[in-house]
mmCIF file of C-alpha atoms in Angstrom:
data_model
loop_
_atom_site.group_PDB
_atom_site.id
_atom_site.type_symbol
_atom_site.label_atom_id
_atom_site.label_comp_id
_atom_site.label_asym_id
_atom_site.label_seq_id
_atom_site.Cartn_x
_atom_site.Cartn_y
_atom_site.Cartn_z
ATOM 1 C CA MET A 231 142.641 -107.917 -43.813
ATOM 2 C CA LYS A 232 145.742 -109.636 -42.501
ATOM 3 C CA HIS A 233 147.194 -112.849 -43.885
ATOM 4 C CA THR A 234 148.691 -114.238 -40.687
ATOM 5 C CA LEU A 235 147.734 -114.261 -37.051
ATOM 6 C CA GLU A 236 151.063 -112.582 -36.238
ATOM 7 C CA GLU A 237 150.220 -109.640 -38.541
ATOM 8 C CA ALA A 238 146.765 -109.367 -36.994
ATOM 9 C CA MET A 239 148.221 -109.463 -33.469
ATOM 10 C CA SER A 240 150.736 -106.740 -34.250
ATOM 11 C CA TYR A 241 148.097 -104.500 -35.813
ATOM 12 C CA ALA A 242 145.585 -105.189 -33.027
ATOM 13 C CA ILE A 243 148.071 -104.240 -30.331
ATOM 14 C CA GLU A 244 149.110 -101.104 -32.222
ATOM 15 C CA THR A 245 145.510 -99.942 -32.707
ATOM 16 C CA LYS A 246 144.220 -101.204 -29.331
ATOM 17 C CA ALA A 247 141.656 -103.427 -31.031
ATOM 18 C CA MET A 248 139.072 -105.316 -28.980
ATOM 19 C CA GLY A 249 139.346 -108.589 -30.873
ATOM 20 C CA ILE A 250 140.808 -110.695 -33.644
ATOM 21 C CA LEU A 251 138.653 -112.675 -36.046
ATOM 22 C CA GLU A 252 139.412 -115.406 -38.602
ATOM 23 C CA LYS A 253 137.690 -116.575 -41.770
ATOM 24 C CA GLU A 254 139.072 -118.941 -44.400
ATOM 25 C CA GLY A 255 142.665 -118.403 -43.277
ATOM 26 C CA SER A 256 142.495 -114.594 -43.220
ATOM 27 C CA TYR A 257 142.441 -112.442 -40.117
ATOM 28 C CA GLN A 258 140.730 -109.177 -39.245
ATOM 29 C CA THR A 259 140.627 -106.953 -36.184
ATOM 30 C CA ALA A 260 137.619 -105.280 -34.585
ATOM 31 C CA LYS A 261 137.648 -102.100 -32.533
ATOM 32 C CA ASP A 262 134.617 -102.920 -30.359
ATOM 33 C CA TRP A 263 131.999 -105.559 -29.571
ATOM 34 C CA ARG A 264 129.584 -104.151 -32.140
ATOM 35 C CA GLU A 265 132.124 -104.880 -34.891
ATOM 36 C CA ILE A 266 132.837 -108.312 -33.428
ATOM 37 C CA ASP A 267 129.128 -109.208 -33.335
ATOM 38 C CA TYR A 268 128.651 -108.002 -36.915
ATOM 39 C CA ALA A 269 131.691 -109.938 -38.186
ATOM 40 C CA VAL A 270 130.513 -113.117 -36.450
ATOM 41 C CA SER A 271 127.085 -112.714 -38.062
ATOM 42 C CA CYS A 272 128.911 -112.555 -41.426
ATOM 43 C CA GLY A 273 130.707 -115.851 -40.822
ATOM 44 C CA TRP A 274 133.913 -114.716 -39.109
ATOM 45 C CA LYS A 275 135.128 -116.679 -36.068
ATOM 46 C CA TYR A 276 136.095 -114.683 -32.967
ATOM 47 C CA ILE A 277 139.609 -115.766 -31.961
ATOM 48 C CA GLY A 278 140.015 -113.583 -28.867
ATOM 49 C CA HIS A 279 141.289 -110.354 -27.369
ATOM 50 C CA PRO A 280 144.874 -109.501 -28.371
ATOM 51 C CA ALA A 281 146.066 -109.360 -24.744
ATOM 52 C CA ASP A 282 144.738 -112.875 -24.147
ATOM 53 C CA LEU A 283 146.441 -114.203 -27.291
ATOM 54 C CA GLN A 284 149.922 -112.867 -26.566
ATOM 55 C CA GLU A 285 152.496 -115.467 -25.689
ATOM 56 C CA GLY A 286 153.466 -115.077 -22.112
#
């Protein structure tokens, strides 16, 4: 679990994660849509794909 969005972004890019999720101010990454769907069913909010979240 990551404590900031910046940490999650860095880790997600490094590991080629499929998405970043947030819950109660903590962030997590998911490697595929199965993990994203499971996390969302557990109350996590899908933030987006790391490539889409990078500042341009």
